[in-house]
PDB file of C-alpha atoms in Angstrom:
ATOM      1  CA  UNK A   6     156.382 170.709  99.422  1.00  0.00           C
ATOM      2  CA  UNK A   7     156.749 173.926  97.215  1.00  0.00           C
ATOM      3  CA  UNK A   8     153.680 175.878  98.677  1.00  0.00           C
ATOM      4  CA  UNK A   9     153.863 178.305 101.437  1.00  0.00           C
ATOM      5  CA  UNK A  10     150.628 178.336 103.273  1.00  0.00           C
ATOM      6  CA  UNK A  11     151.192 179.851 106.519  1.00  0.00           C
ATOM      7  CA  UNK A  12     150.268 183.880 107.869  1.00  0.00           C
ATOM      8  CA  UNK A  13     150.726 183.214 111.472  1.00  0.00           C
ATOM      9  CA  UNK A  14     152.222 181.215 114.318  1.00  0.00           C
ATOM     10  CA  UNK A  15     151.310 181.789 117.880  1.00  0.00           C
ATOM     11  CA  UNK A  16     153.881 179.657 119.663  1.00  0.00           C
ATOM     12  CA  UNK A  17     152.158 178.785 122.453  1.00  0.00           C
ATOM     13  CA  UNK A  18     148.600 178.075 122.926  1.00  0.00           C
ATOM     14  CA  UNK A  19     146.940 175.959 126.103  1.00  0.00           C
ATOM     15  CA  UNK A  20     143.063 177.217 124.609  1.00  0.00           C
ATOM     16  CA  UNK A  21     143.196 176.482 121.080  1.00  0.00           C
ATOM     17  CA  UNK A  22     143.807 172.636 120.905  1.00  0.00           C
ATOM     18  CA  UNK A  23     141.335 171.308 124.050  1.00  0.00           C
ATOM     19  CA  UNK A  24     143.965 169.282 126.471  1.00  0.00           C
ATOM     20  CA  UNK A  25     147.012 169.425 124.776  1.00  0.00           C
ATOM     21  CA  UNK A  26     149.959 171.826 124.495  1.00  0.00           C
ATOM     22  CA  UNK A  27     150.029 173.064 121.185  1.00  0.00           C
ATOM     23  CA  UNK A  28     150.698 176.035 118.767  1.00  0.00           C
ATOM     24  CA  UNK A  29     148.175 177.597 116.491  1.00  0.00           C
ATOM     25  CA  UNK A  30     149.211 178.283 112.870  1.00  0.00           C
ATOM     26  CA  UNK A  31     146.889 180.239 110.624  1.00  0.00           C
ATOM     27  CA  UNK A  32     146.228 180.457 106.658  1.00  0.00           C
ATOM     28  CA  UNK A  33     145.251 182.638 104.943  1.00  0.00           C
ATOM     29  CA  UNK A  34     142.522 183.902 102.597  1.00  0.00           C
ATOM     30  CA  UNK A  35     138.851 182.294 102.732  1.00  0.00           C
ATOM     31  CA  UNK A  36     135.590 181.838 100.850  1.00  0.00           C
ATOM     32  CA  UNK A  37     133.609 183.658 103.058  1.00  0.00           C
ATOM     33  CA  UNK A  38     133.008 187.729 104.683  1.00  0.00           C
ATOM     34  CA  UNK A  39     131.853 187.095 108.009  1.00  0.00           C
ATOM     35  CA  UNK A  40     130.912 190.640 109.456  1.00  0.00           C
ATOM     36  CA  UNK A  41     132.298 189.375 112.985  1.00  0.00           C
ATOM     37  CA  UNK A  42     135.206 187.275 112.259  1.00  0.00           C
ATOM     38  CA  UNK A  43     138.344 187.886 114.575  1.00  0.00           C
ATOM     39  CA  UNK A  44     141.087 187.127 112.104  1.00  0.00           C
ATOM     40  CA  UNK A  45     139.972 189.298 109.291  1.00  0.00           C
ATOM     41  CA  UNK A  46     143.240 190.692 108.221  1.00  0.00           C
ATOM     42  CA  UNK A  47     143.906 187.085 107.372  1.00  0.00           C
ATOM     43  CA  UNK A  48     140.734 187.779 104.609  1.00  0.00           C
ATOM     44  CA  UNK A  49     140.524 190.925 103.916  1.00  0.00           C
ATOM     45  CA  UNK A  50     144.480 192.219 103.658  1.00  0.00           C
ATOM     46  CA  UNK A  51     145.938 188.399 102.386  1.00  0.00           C
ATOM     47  CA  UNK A  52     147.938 189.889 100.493  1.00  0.00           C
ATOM     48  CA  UNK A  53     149.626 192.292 102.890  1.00  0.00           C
ATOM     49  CA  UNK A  54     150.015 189.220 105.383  1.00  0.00           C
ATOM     50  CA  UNK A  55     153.884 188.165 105.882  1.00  0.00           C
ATOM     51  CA  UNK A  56     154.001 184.839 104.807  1.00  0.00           C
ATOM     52  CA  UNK A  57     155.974 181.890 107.135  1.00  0.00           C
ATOM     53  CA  UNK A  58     158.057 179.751 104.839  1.00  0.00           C
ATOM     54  CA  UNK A  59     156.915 175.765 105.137  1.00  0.00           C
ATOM     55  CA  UNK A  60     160.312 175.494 105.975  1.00  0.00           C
ATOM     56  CA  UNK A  61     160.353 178.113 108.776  1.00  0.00           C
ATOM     57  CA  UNK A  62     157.347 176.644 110.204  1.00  0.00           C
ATOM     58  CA  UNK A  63     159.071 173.250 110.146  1.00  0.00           C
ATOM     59  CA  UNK A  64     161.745 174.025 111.627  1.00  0.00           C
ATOM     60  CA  UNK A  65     160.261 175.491 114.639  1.00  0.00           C
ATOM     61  CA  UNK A  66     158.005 172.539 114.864  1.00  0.00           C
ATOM     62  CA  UNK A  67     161.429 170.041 115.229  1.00  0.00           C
ATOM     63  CA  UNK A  68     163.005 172.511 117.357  1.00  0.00           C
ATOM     64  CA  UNK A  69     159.648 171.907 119.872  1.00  0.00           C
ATOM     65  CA  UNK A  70     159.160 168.342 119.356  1.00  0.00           C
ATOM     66  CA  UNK A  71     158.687 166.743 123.345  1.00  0.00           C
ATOM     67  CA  UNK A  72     157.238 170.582 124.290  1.00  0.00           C
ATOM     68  CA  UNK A  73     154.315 171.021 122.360  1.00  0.00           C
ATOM     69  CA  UNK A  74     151.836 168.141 121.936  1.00  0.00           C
ATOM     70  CA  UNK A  75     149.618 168.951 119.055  1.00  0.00           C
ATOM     71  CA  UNK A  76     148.908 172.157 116.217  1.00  0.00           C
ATOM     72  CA  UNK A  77     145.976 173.876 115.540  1.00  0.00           C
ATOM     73  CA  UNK A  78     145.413 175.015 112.250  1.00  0.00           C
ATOM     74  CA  UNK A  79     143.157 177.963 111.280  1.00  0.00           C
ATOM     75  CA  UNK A  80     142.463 180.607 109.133  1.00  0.00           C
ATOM     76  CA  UNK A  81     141.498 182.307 107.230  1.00  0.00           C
ATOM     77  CA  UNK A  82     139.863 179.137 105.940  1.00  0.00           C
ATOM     78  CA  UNK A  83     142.935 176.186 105.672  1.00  0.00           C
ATOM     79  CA  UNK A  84     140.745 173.863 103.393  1.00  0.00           C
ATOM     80  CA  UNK A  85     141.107 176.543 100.907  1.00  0.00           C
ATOM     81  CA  UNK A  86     145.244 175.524 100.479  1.00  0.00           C
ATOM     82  CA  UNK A  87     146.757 173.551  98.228  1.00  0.00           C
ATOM     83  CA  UNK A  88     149.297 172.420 100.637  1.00  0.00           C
ATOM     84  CA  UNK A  89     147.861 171.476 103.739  1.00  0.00           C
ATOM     85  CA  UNK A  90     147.703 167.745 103.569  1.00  0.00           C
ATOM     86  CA  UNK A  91     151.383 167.551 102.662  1.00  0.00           C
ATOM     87  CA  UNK A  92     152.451 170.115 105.451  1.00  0.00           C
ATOM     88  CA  UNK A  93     150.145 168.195 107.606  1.00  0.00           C
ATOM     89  CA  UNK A  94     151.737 164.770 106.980  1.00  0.00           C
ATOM     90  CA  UNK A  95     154.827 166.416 107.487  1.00  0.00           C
ATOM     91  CA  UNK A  96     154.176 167.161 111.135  1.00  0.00           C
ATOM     92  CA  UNK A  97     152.776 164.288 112.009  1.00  0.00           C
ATOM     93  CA  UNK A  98     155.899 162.684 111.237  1.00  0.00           C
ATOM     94  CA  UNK A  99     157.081 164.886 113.730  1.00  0.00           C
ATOM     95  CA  UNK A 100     155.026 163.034 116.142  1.00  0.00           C
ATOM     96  CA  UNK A 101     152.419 165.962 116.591  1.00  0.00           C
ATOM     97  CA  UNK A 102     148.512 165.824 116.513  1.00  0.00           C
ATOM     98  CA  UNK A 103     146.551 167.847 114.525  1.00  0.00           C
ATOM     99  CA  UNK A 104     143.264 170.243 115.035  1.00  0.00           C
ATOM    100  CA  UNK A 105     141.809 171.567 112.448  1.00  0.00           C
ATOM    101  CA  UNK A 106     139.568 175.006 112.262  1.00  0.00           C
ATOM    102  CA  UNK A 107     137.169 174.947 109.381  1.00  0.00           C
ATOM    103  CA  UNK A 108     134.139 176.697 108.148  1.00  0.00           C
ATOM    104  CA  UNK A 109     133.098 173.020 106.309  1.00  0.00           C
ATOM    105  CA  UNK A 110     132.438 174.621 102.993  1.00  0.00           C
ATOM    106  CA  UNK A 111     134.966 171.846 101.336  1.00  0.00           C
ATOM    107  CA  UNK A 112     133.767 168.788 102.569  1.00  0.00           C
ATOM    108  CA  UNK A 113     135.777 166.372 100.414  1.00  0.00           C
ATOM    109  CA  UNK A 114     138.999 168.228 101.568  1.00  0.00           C
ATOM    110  CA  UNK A 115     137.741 167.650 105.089  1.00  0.00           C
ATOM    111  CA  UNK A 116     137.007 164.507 104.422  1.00  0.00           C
ATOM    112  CA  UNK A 117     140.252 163.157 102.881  1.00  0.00           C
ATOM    113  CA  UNK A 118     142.416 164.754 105.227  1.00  0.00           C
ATOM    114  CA  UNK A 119     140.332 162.632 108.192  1.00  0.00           C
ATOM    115  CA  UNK A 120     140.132 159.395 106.023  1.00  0.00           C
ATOM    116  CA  UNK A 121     144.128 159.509 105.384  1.00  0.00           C
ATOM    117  CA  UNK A 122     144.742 159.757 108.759  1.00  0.00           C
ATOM    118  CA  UNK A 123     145.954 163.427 109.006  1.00  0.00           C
ATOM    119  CA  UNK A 124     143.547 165.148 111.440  1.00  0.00           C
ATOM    120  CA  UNK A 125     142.796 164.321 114.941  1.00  0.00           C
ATOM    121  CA  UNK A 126     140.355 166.675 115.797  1.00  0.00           C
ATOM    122  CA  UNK A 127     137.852 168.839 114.011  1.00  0.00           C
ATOM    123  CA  UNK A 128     136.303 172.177 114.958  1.00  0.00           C
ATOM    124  CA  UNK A 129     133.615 173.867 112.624  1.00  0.00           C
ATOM    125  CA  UNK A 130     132.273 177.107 112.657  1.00  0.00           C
ATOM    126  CA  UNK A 131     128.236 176.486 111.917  1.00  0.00           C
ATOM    127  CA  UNK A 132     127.402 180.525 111.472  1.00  0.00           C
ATOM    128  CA  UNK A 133     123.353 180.292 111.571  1.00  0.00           C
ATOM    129  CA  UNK A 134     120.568 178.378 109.916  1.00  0.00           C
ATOM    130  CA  UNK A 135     120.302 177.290 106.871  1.00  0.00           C
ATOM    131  CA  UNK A 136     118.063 180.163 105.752  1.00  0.00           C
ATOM    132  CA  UNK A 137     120.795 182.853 107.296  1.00  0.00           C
ATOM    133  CA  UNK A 138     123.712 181.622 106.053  1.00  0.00           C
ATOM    134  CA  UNK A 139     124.603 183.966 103.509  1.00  0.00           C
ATOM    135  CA  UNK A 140     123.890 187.170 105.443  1.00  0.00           C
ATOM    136  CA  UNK A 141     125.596 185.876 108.748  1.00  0.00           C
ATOM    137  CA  UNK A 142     128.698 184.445 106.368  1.00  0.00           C
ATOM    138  CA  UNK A 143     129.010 187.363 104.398  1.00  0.00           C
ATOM    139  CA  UNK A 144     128.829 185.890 100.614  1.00  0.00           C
ATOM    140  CA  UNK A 145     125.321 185.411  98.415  1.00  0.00           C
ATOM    141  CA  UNK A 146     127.324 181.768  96.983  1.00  0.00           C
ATOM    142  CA  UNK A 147     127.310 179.787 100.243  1.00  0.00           C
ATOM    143  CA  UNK A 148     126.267 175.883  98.930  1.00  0.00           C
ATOM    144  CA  UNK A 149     124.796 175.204 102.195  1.00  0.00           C
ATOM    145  CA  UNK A 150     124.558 171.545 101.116  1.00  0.00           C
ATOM    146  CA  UNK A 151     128.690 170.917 101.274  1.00  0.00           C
ATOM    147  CA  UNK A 152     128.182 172.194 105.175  1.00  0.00           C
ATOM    148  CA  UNK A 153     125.552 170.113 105.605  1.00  0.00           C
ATOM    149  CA  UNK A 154     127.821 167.132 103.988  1.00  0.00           C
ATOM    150  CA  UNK A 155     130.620 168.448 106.654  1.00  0.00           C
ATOM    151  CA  UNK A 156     128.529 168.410 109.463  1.00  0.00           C
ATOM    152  CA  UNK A 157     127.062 164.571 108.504  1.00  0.00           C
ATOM    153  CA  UNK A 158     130.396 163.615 108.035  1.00  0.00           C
ATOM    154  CA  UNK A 159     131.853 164.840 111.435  1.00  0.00           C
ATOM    155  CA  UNK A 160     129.058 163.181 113.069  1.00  0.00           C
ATOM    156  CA  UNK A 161     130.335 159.800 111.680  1.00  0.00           C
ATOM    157  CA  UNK A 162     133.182 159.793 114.996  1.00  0.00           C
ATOM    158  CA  UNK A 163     135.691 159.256 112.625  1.00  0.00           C
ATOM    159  CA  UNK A 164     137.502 162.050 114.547  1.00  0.00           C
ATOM    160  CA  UNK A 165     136.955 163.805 117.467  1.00  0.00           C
ATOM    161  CA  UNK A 166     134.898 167.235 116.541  1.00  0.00           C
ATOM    162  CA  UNK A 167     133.267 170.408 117.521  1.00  0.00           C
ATOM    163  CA  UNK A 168     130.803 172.864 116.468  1.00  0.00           C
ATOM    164  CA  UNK A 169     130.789 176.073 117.259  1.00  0.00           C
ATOM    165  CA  UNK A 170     129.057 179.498 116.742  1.00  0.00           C
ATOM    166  CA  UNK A 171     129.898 182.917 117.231  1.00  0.00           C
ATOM    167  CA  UNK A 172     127.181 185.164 119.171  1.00  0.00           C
ATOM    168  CA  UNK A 173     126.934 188.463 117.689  1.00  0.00           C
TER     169      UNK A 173
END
């Protein structure tokens, strides 16, 4: 695993992961500009974010193996790195269970990463209707289709899942 994907670690979360003990870990960069998003530095200064070696992030997850239960991952958008599944599989074999945050603009990441096993539990951010999209998310590109193909494919209960929207 040769990719560092990591801005953040919150150590301790009892909100982020529904029922289990968990930390949160969050990527950086993402695809879209929401006006209202709460981790924007994660977008909009990536590259002034310090960055949390795999191996860093590892190591704290052994060290916590029997405290913490699951991880949440967020963003920034994590679809968007080229490492997650392997960092992912990684932790699992740690024993952990795995949330993931996503804004369901990648669908066939999301989708692999469920099929393989590697995600327990899904939350996705649905920012308006169909017709809104683009001025609630921020971007004039949004392919509102590969959302739609994310939501379709959550509501398969291959995983437990969420959706979620932010009032503004």
């Amino acid at each position: 695993m040769n990719q560092d994907i990591f801005a953040g670690l919150q150590k301790l979360t009892l909100l982020d992961y529904p029922g289990y003990v968990a930390c949160t870990l969050f990527t950086k960069g993402c695809n879209m500009r929401c006006p209202f998003c709460h981790n924007a530095p994660l977008v909009t200064d990536a590259d002034k974010q310090k960055m949390y070696s795999n191996d860093e992030i590892l190591a704290f997850l052994k060290k916590r193996v029997g405290v913490l239960d699951g991880i949440a991952i967020t963003g920034g958008e994590p679809t968007l790195m080229p490492g997650l599944a392997d960092f992912i599989g990684e932790a699992r074999g740690l024993g952990y269970k795995i949330k993931l945050d996503t804004n369901g603009t990648r669908p066939k990441v999301l989708r692999s990463l469920i099929e393989d096993g590697l995600v327990d539990y899904v939350a996705m951010d649905i920012k308006n209707c169909k017709e809104k999209y683009s001025e609630t998310a921020g971007v004039n590109n949004i392919n509102y289709d590969d959302i739609q193909k994310s939501i379709d494919f959550l509501l398969c209960n291959l995983v437990d899942y969420e959706f979620r929207t932010t009032v503004v």
